XYZ file of C-alpha atoms in Angstrom:
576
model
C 32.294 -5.618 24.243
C 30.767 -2.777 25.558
C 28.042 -3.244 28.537
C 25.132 -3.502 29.159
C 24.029 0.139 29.891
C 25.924 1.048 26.240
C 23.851 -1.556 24.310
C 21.143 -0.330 21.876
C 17.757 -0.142 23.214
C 16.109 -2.782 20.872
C 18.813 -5.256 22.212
C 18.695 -4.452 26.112
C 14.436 -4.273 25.559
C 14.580 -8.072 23.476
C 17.264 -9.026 26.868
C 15.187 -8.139 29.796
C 11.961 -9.575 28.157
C 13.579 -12.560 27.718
C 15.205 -13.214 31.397
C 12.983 -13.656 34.116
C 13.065 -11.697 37.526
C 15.942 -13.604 39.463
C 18.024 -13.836 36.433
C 17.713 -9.909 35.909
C 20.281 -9.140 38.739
C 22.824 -11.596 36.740
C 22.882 -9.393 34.001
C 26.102 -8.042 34.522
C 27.887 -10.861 34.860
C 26.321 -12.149 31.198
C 26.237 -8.967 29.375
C 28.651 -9.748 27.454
C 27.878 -13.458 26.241
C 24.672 -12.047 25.771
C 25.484 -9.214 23.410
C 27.821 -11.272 21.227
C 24.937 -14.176 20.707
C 22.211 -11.536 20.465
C 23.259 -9.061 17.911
C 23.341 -11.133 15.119
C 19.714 -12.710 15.711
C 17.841 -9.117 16.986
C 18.666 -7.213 14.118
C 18.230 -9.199 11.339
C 15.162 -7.242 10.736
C 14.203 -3.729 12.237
C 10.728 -2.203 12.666
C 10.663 2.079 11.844
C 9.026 4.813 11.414
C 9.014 8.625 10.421
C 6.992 9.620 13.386
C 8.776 10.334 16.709
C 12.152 8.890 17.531
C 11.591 6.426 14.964
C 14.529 7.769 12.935
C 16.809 8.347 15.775
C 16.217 4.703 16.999
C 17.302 3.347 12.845
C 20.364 5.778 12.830
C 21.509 4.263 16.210
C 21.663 1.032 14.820
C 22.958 1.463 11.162
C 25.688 4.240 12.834
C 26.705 0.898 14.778
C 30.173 -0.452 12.769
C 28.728 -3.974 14.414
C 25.119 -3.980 14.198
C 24.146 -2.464 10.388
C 26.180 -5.223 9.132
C 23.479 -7.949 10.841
C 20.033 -5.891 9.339
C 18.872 -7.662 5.845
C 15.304 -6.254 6.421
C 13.594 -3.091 6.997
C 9.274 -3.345 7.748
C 7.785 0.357 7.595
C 5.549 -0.164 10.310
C 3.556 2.563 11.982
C 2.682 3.394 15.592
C -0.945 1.982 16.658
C -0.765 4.900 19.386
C -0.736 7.871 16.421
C -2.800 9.632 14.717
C -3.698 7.370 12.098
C -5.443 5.201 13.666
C -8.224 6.668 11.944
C -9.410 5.597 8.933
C -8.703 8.089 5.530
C -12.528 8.283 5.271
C -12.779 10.215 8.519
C -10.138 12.268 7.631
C -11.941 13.321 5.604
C -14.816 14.229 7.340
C -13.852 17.824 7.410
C -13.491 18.580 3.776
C -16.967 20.295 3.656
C -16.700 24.002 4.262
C -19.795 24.240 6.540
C -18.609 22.901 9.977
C -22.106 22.993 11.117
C -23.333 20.230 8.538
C -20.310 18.237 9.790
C -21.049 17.972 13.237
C -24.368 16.798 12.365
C -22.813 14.209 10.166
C -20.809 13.288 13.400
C -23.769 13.061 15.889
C -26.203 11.220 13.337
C -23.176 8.811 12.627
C -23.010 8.342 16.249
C -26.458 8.029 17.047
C -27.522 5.635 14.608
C -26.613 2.378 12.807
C -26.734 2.800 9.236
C -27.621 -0.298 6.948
C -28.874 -0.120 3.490
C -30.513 3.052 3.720
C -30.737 6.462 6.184
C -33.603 6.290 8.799
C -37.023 8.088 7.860
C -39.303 9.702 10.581
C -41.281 6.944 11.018
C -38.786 3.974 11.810
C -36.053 6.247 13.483
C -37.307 5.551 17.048
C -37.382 2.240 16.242
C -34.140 2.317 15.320
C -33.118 4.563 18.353
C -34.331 1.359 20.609
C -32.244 -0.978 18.937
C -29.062 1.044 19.255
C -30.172 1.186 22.949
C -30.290 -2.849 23.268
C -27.221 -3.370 21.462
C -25.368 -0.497 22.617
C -26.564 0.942 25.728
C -27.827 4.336 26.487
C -27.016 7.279 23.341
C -24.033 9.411 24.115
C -25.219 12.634 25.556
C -24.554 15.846 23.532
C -21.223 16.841 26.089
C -19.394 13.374 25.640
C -20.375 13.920 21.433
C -18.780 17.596 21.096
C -15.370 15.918 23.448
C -15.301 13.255 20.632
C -15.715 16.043 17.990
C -13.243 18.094 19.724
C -10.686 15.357 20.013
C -11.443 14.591 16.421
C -10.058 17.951 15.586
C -7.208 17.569 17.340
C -6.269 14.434 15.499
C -6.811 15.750 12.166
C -4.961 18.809 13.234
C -1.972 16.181 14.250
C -1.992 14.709 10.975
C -1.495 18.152 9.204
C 0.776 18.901 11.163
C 2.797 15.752 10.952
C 2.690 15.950 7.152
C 3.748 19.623 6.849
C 6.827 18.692 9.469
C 7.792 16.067 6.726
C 7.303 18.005 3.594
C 8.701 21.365 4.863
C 12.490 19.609 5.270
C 12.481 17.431 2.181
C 15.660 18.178 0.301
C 17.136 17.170 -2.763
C 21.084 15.838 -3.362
C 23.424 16.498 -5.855
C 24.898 13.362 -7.676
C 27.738 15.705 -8.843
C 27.926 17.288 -4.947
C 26.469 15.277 -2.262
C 27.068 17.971 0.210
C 24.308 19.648 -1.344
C 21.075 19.532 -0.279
C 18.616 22.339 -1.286
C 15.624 22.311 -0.168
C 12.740 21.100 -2.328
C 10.226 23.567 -1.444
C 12.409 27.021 -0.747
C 10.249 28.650 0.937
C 8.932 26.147 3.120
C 8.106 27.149 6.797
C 10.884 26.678 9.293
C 10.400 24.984 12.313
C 12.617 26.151 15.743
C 13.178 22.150 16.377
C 16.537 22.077 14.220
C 16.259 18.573 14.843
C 12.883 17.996 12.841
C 13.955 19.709 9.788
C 17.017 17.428 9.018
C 14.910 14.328 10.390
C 14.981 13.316 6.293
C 18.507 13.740 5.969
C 19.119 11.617 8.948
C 16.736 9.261 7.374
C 18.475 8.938 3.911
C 21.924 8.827 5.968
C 20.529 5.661 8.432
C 18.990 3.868 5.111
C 22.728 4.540 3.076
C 24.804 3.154 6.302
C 23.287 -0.232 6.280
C 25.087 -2.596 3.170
C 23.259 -5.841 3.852
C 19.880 -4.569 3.194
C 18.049 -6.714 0.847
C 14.396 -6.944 1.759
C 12.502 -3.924 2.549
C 8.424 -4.933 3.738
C 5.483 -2.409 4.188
C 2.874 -2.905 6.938
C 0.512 -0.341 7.174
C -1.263 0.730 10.569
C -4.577 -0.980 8.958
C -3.563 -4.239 8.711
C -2.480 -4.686 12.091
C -4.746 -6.321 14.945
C -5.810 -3.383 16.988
C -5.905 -1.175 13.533
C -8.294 1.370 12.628
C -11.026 -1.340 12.214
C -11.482 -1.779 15.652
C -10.536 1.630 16.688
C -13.694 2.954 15.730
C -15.941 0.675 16.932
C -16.461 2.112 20.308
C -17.497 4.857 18.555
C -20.450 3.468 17.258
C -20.364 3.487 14.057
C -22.109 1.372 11.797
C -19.927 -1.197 9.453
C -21.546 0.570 5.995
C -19.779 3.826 7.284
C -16.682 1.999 7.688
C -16.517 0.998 4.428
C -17.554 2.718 2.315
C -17.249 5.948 3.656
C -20.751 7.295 3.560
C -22.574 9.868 5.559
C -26.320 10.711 5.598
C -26.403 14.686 5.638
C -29.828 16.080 6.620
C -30.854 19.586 4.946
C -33.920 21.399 5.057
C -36.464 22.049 2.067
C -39.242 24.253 2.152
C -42.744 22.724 2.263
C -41.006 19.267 3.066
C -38.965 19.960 6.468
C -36.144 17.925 7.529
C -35.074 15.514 4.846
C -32.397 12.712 4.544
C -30.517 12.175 1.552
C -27.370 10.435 0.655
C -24.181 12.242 0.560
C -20.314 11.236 0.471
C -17.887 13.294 1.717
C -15.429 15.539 -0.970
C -12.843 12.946 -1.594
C -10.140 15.115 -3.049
C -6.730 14.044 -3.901
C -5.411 12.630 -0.743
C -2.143 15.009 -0.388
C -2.743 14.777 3.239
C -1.969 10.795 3.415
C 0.780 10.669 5.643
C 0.696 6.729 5.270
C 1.430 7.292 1.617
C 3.769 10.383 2.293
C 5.891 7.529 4.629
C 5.992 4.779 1.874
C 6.990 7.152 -0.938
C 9.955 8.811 1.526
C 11.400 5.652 2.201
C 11.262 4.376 -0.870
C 13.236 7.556 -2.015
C 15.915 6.641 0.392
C 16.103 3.094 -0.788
C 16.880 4.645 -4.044
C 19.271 7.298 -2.814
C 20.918 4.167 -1.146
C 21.592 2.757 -4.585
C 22.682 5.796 -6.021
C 25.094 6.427 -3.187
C 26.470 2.873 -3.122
C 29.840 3.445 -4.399
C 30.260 6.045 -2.564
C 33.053 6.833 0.126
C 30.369 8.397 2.106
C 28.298 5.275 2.073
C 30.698 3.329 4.519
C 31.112 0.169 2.430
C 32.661 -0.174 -0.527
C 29.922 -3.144 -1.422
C 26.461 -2.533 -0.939
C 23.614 -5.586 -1.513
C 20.738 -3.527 -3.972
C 17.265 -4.009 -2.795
C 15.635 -8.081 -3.752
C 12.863 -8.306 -1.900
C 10.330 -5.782 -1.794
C 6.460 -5.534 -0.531
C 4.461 -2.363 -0.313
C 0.864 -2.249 0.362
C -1.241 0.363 -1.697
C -4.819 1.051 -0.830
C -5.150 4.582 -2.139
C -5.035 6.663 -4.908
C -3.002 8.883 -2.079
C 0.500 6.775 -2.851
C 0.742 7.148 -7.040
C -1.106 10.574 -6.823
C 1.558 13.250 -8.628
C 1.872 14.910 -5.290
C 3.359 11.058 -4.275
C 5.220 8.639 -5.541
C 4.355 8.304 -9.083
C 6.255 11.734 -9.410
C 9.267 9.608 -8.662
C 8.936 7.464 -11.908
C 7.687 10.030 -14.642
C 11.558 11.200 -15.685
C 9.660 13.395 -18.886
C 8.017 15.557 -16.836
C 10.162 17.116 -14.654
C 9.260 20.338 -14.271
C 6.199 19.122 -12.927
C 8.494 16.817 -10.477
C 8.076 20.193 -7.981
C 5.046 19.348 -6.852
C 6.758 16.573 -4.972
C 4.769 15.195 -2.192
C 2.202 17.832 -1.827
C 3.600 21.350 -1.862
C 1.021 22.980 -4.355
C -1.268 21.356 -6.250
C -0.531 20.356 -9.996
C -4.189 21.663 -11.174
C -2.775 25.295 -10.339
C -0.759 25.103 -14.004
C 2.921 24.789 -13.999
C 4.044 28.542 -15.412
C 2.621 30.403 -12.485
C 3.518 27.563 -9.686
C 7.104 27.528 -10.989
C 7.560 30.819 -11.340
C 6.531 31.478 -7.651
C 8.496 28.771 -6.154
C 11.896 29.074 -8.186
C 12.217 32.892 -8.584
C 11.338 33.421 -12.395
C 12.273 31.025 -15.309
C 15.363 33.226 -16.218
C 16.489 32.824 -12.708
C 19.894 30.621 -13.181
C 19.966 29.665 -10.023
C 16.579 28.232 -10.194
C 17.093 26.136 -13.554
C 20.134 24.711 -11.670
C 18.549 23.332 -8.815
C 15.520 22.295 -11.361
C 18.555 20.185 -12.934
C 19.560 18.919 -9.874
C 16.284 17.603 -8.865
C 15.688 15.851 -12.261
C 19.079 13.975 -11.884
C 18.432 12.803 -8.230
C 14.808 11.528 -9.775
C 16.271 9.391 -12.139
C 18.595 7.811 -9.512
C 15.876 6.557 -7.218
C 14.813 3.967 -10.097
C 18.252 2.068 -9.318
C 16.833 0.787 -5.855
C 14.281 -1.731 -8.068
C 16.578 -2.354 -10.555
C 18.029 -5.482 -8.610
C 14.655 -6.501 -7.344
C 13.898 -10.325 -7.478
C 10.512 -10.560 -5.358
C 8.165 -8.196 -5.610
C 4.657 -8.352 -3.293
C 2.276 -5.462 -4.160
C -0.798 -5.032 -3.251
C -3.047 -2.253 -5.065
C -6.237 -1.625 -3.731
C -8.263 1.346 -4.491
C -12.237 1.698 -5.367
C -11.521 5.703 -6.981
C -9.111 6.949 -9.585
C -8.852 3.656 -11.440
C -7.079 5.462 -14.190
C -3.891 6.696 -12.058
C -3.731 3.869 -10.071
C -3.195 1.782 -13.152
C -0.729 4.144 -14.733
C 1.554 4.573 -11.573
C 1.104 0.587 -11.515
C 2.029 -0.173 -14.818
C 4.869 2.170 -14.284
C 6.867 0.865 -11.527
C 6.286 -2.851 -12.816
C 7.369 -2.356 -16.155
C 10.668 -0.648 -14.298
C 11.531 -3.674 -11.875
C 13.196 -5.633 -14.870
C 14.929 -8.614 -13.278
C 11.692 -10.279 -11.573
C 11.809 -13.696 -10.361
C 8.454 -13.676 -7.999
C 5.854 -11.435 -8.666
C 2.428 -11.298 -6.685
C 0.001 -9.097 -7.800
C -3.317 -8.304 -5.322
C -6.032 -5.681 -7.142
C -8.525 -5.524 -4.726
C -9.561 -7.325 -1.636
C -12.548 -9.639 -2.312
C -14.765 -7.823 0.032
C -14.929 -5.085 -2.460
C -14.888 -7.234 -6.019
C -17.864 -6.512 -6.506
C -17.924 -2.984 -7.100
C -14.770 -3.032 -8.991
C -14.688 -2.805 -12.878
C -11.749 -4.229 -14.836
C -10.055 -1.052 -15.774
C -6.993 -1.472 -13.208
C -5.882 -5.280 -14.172
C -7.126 -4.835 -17.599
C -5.011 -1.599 -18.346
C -1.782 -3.411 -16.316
C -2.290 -6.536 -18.418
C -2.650 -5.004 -21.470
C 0.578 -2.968 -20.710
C 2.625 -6.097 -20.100
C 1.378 -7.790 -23.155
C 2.796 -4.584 -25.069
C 6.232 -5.338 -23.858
C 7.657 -8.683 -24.042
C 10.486 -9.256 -22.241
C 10.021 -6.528 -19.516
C 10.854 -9.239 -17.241
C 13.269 -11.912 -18.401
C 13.627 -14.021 -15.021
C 10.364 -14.331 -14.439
C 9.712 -17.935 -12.856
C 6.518 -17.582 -10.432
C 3.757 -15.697 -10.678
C 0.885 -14.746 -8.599
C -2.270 -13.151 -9.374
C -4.938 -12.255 -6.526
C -8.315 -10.617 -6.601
C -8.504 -9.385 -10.326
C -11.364 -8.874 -13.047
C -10.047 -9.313 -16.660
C -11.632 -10.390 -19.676
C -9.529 -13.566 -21.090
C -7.885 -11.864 -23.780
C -6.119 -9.775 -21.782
C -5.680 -12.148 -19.111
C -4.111 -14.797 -21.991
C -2.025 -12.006 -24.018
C -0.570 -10.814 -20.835
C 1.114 -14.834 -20.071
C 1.751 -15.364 -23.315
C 4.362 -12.827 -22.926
C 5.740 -14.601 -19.971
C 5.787 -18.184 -21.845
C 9.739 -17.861 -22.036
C 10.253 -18.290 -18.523
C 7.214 -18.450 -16.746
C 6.882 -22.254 -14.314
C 4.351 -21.711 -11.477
C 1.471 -19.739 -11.991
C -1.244 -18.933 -9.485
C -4.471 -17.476 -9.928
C -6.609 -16.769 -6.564
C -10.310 -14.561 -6.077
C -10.300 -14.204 -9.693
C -13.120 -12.642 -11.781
C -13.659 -12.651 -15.585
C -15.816 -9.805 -17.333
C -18.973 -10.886 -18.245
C -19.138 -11.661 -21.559
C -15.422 -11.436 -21.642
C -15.039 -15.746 -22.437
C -14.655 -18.206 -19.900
C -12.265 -20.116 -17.908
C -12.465 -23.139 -20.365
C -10.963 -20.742 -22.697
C -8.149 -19.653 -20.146
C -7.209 -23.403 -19.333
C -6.986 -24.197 -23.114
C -4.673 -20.995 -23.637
C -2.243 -21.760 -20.852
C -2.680 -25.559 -21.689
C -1.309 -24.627 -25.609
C 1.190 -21.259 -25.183
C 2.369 -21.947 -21.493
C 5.153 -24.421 -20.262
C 4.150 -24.540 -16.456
C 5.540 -26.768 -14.383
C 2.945 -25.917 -11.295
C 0.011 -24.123 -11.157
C -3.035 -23.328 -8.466
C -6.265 -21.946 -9.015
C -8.595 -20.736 -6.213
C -12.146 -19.166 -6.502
C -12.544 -18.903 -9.767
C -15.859 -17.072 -11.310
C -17.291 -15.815 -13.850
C -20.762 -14.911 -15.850
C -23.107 -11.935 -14.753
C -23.811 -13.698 -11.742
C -19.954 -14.464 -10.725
C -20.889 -18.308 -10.601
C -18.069 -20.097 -9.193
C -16.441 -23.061 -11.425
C -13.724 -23.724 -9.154
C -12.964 -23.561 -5.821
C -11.045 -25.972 -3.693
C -12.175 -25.266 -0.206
C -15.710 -26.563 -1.314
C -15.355 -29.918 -2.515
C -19.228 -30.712 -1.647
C -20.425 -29.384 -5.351
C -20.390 -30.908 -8.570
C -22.629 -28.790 -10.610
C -23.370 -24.637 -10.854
C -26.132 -22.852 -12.294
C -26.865 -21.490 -15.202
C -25.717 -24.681 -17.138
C -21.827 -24.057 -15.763
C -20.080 -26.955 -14.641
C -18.391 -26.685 -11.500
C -14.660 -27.967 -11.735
C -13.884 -28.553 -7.843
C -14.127 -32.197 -7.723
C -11.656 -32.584 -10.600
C -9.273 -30.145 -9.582
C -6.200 -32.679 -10.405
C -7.635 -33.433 -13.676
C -7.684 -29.488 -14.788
C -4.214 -29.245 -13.682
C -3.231 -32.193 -15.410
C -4.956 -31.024 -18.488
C -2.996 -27.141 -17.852
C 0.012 -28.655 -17.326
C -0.337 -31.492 -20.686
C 0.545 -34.192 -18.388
C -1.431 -36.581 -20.355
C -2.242 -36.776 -24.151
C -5.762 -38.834 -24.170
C -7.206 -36.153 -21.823
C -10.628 -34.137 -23.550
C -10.918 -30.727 -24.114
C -12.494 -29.020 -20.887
C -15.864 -29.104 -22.619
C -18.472 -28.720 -19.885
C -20.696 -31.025 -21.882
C -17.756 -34.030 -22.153
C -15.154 -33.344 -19.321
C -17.287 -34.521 -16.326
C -18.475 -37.554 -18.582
C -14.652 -38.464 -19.658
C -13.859 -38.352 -15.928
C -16.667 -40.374 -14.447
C -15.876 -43.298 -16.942
C-alpha cells in the first residue's frame, strides 16, 4: 500500500478531517489500515467539475487501477466560489448596447426595492426612507461603480470560461479513435496546452471508470449559499430576482424623466456555461458507451449508465447550440453549431462553407461524416437507463423545451422510474400547458416507448385530462405506482373526478399518491393531504382531503360497492 503522502487528495482530505489533533501524528503508523478501509467507502461517489483542477482531480482517481473500480456515481456539482454565482438574469444585464442605460439599471436596482410597480416622483422618497430603515444608509456612487466594475469582471470570466471550453471541443472517430479533429477548426488557441486538451482528459477520466452507474446533476442554484442569497447583500429586491425585471428610465420631451417597464434582451443563452457543463458531460457519458469494448477503455466490461438526474431550468441546455444538437441525428449538418460556435439563424450554406473550407472540400465532408457518426453514439449512454430524475423548468421558449424533452424521453427506452418536474410551484402560475401537454401528447403517440415502466412520478404540471389520461393509458401494460404532486388541470380542460375514473377503469395500479391537486379558473384545491382541516371548496367543488383513503381505494378498485366520485354522492356515501 502506498503511504500516506502518495494517497489521493480526496482520501488524505476525508482522513485528516476525520482524526482529531493527537491522533494526527499517528498517521503514519495507520496509513495503511486506513487506506485499505477507506478507499472503498470515499469513492463510491465523486463530486467534479469543468472549472479549475476539477478534471485533473477525476483523472487522478479513475487513472487509479484501485480506486475507479470503487466510483458507481458521478454528481456534476459546481464551485460556489465561481463565477456563476450569479444568477442568468444578471448575466444578462449587459445585453443592451447602450452601457449608459445599464448602469442606471444597476444603480436604480440598487437603490430601490421594487414591488409591484417602479417608483413615481411622488412616493420615491418615501420609498428611499424605507430602504434606509431596512437597509441602512444607500451605497454611495464609488462603492456602486466597484460593484459595476466587479460585475464586469465576472461576466467577462464567464465568457471567457465558455470560450476556453468550446475552443478545444473535439470530435472522435469510431473507425480511428486516435483522431480527434477539432470541432470548430479555426477556433482560437490558447498558450496553456493544458486547457485545450482539458476535454480530452475529460472524456478519457469518464471512459476509465467501469462501475459507473449513476450519474446526478446539482447545479450551483440549488445549493445553500447559491445565487439566491448571493445577491442579497446587494440589495436587490425579490421581484428582480425572479423574474428578471428592470425599470429603465428614459427621457420624453414635454414629460421629463419617466419610468417604464423594461426586461432585459433575453437571447438564446449560448453563454450558459451551467448548460455548456451538463451537455459536455453528458457527451462523455455517451462516448463512454461507445468506447466500452474498447481496448483503450481499460476493462473489458463496462456497467452502461442506470441512474440518471439532470436538472434543466433553461432554454440554455436543449437550445441547438446545446444539447438537443446531440439527439437530432437528421440534421447533421446543422450538428456544427455544436455548443455555441456561430449561431444557427446565420443559415447553414454560408456558416458551413466558412468553417469547413467549401462544400467540395473532401476533407471537410469527411470530418462532417465523422462528426455525424460520433453523434449517434452518444445516444448509447441512455440506452441502459433504469431511473431517470429530470427536472425541466423554464418560463420562455416553451416550444424547444418541449421538443428537446420529448426527445431524450422517447430515447431512454428501458425505464423503470421516471420522475418528471415541469416547473417549480412558485412559478405555476404563469405557466401555460404547452410543455406537459406537448410531452404527453408525444408519449400517447408511441406506445411502448417504455416497456419496463413500473413507477411513475409526475410533479408541478398543467394538462388538460385528455392528455393527462391518453398519456397513462399508454403505460397501462406495466405501469404499478403512480404519483401525481403540485398538479394543475387547464381550465375547462375536465376535472379530477374524470382523472380518478380514467385511472380507476384503464390503469392496474398497485399504489398511488396524489398531492395538491387543483383545478378550475381559480386553481381551487380538491386534494391536498397536508391540510386535513377542510371538507368543502368553493365554487361548489368538493374538497377530497378528508377521504384521501377512500379515493385511493376507489383508484385502485379495492372495493366493488364504492360510488362514483360524484361530488354530489361521494361525501354522502362516506359519511353513512
Amino acid at each position: 500500500m502506498p503511504s500516506l503522502l502518495t494517497l489521493p487528495s480526496e482520501l488524505l482530505e476525508a482522513v485528516i478531517q476525520n482524526l482529531g489533533r493527537k491522533n494526527i501524528k499517528r498517521l503514519r503508523l495507520v496509513c495503511k489500515r486506513l487506506s485499505r478501509v477507506a478507499e472503498p467507502f470515499l469513492f463510491e461517489t465523486i463530486h467534479f467539475n469543468l472549472h479549475g483542477d476539477g478534471v485533473n482531480n477525476l483523472l487522478a482517481v479513475a487513472a487509479h487501477d484501485k480506486l475507479r473500480h470503487h466510483v458507481r456515481t458521478l454528481v456534476l456539482k459546481r464551485d460556489e466560489v465561481n463565477i456563476l454565482n450569479r444568477p442568468a438574469v444578471f448575466r444578462r444585464l449587459l445585453s443592451h448596447d447602450n452601457t449608459a442605460v445599464e448602469f442606471e439599471i444597476w444603480r436604480d436596482a440598487l437603490r430601490y426595492a421594487i414591488d409591484e410597480r417602479p417608483p413615481s416622483d411622488d412616493d420615491r422618497s418615501s420609498i428611499a426612507s424605507d430602504v434606509e430603515d431596512d437597509w441602512g444608509s444607500h451605497p454611495g456612487e464609488d462603492e456602486i461603480k466597484d460593484r459595476w466594475t466587479s460585475y464586469e469582471l465576472a461576466m467577462e470570466g464567464m465568457h471567457d470560461a465558455t470560450r476556453e471550453l468550446t475552443n478545444c471541443i473535439r470530435f472522435r472517430d469510431p473507425d480511428n479513435p486516435a483522431t480527434r479533429p477539432r470541432v470548430h477548426p479555426h477556433a482560437r488557441r490558447s498558450d496553456d496546452g493544458m486547457t485545450q486538451d482539458r476535454l480530452d482528459r475529460f472524456d478519457d477520466a469518464i471512459a476509465r471508470l467501469p462501475r459507473l452507474r449513476t450519474f446526478l446533476h446539482e447545479p450551483l442554484f440549488t445549493a445553500a449559499n447559491g445565487w439566491r442569497t448571493t445577491w442579497q447583500g446587494q440589495r436587490f429586491s425579490y421581484k428582480i430576482l425572479i423574474e428578471g425585471g428592470a425599470y429603465q428610465r428614459r427621457s420624453e420631451e414635454g414629460v421629463g424623466q419617466v419610468w417604464r417597464s423594461g426586461r432585459p434582451t433575453i437571447a438564446e443563452t449560448e453563454d450558459n456555461l451551467e448548460a455548456l457543463h451538463l451537455s459536455l458531460t453528458l457527451r462523455a457519458l455517451g462516448l463512454r458507451a461507445a468506447a466500452a469494448s474498447s481496448t483503450s477503455a481499460g476493462d473489458s466490461i463496462t456497467v452502461p449508465i442506470q441512474h440518471l438526474r439532470i436538472d434543466v431550468r433553461n432554454i440554455g441546455f436543449w437550445s441547438k447550440t446545446n444539447f438537443a444538437c446531440l439527439w437530432d441525428w437528421g440534421r447533421v449538418r446543422e450538428q456544427m453549431y455544436l455548443l455555441g460556435h456561430e449561431d444557427p439563424s446565420h443559415g447553414y450554406p454560408h456558416t458551413w462553407t466558412r468553417w469547413m473550407g467549401g462544400p467540395e472540400d473532401e476533407e471537410a465532408a469527411k470530418q462532417k461524416e465523422h462528426f455525424g457518426k460520433e453523434l449517434k453514439t452518444i445516444g448509447r449512454a441512455f440506452s441502459e437507463l433504469r431511473e431517470l430524475e429530470m427536472n425541466v423548468r423554464s418560463l420562455r421558449e416553451a416550444a424547444v423545451v418541449a421538443k428537446g424533452a420529448c426527445r431524450f424521453l422517447l430515447r431512454c427506452g428501458r425505464l423503470e422510474r421516471l420522475r418528471l418536474v415541469f416547473a417549480e410551484e412558485v412559478y405555476r402560475c404563469r405557466l401555460n400547458d404547452w410543455i406537459a401537454r406537448r410531452v404527453f401528447d408525444k408519449v400517447a403517440q408511441a406506445p411502448g416507448c417504455w416497456p419496463k415502466l413500473r413507477r411513475l412520478e409526475l410533479v408541478g404540471f398543467v394538462a388538460p385530462v385528455q392528455s393527462l389520461l391518453e398519456m397513462l393509458k399508454a403505460q397501462e401494460p406495466t405501469l404499478r405506482h403512480l404519483v401525481l404532486a403540485d398538479c394543475r388541470l387547464k381550465p375547462n380542460g375536465g376535472c379530477w373526478e374524470d382523472v380518478f375514473k380514467g385511472l380507476a377503469t384503464h390503469l392496474r395500479l398497485e399504489v398511488v399518491h396524489f398531492s395538491m391537486l387543483e383545478e378550475g379558473t381559480e386553481w381551487t384545491v380538491i386534494m391536498d393531504s397536508s391540510d386535513l382541516a377542510w371538507t368543502a371548496c368553493h365554487d361548489g367543488k368538493t374538497s377530497y382531503a378528508l377521504h384521501e383513503t377512500a379515493v385511493y381505494d376507489y383508484v385502485l378498485r379495492r372495493s366493488a360497492t364504492l360510488p362514483p366520485l360524484d361530488p354530489k354522492t361521494f361525501l354522502e356515501h362516506q359519511q353513512t
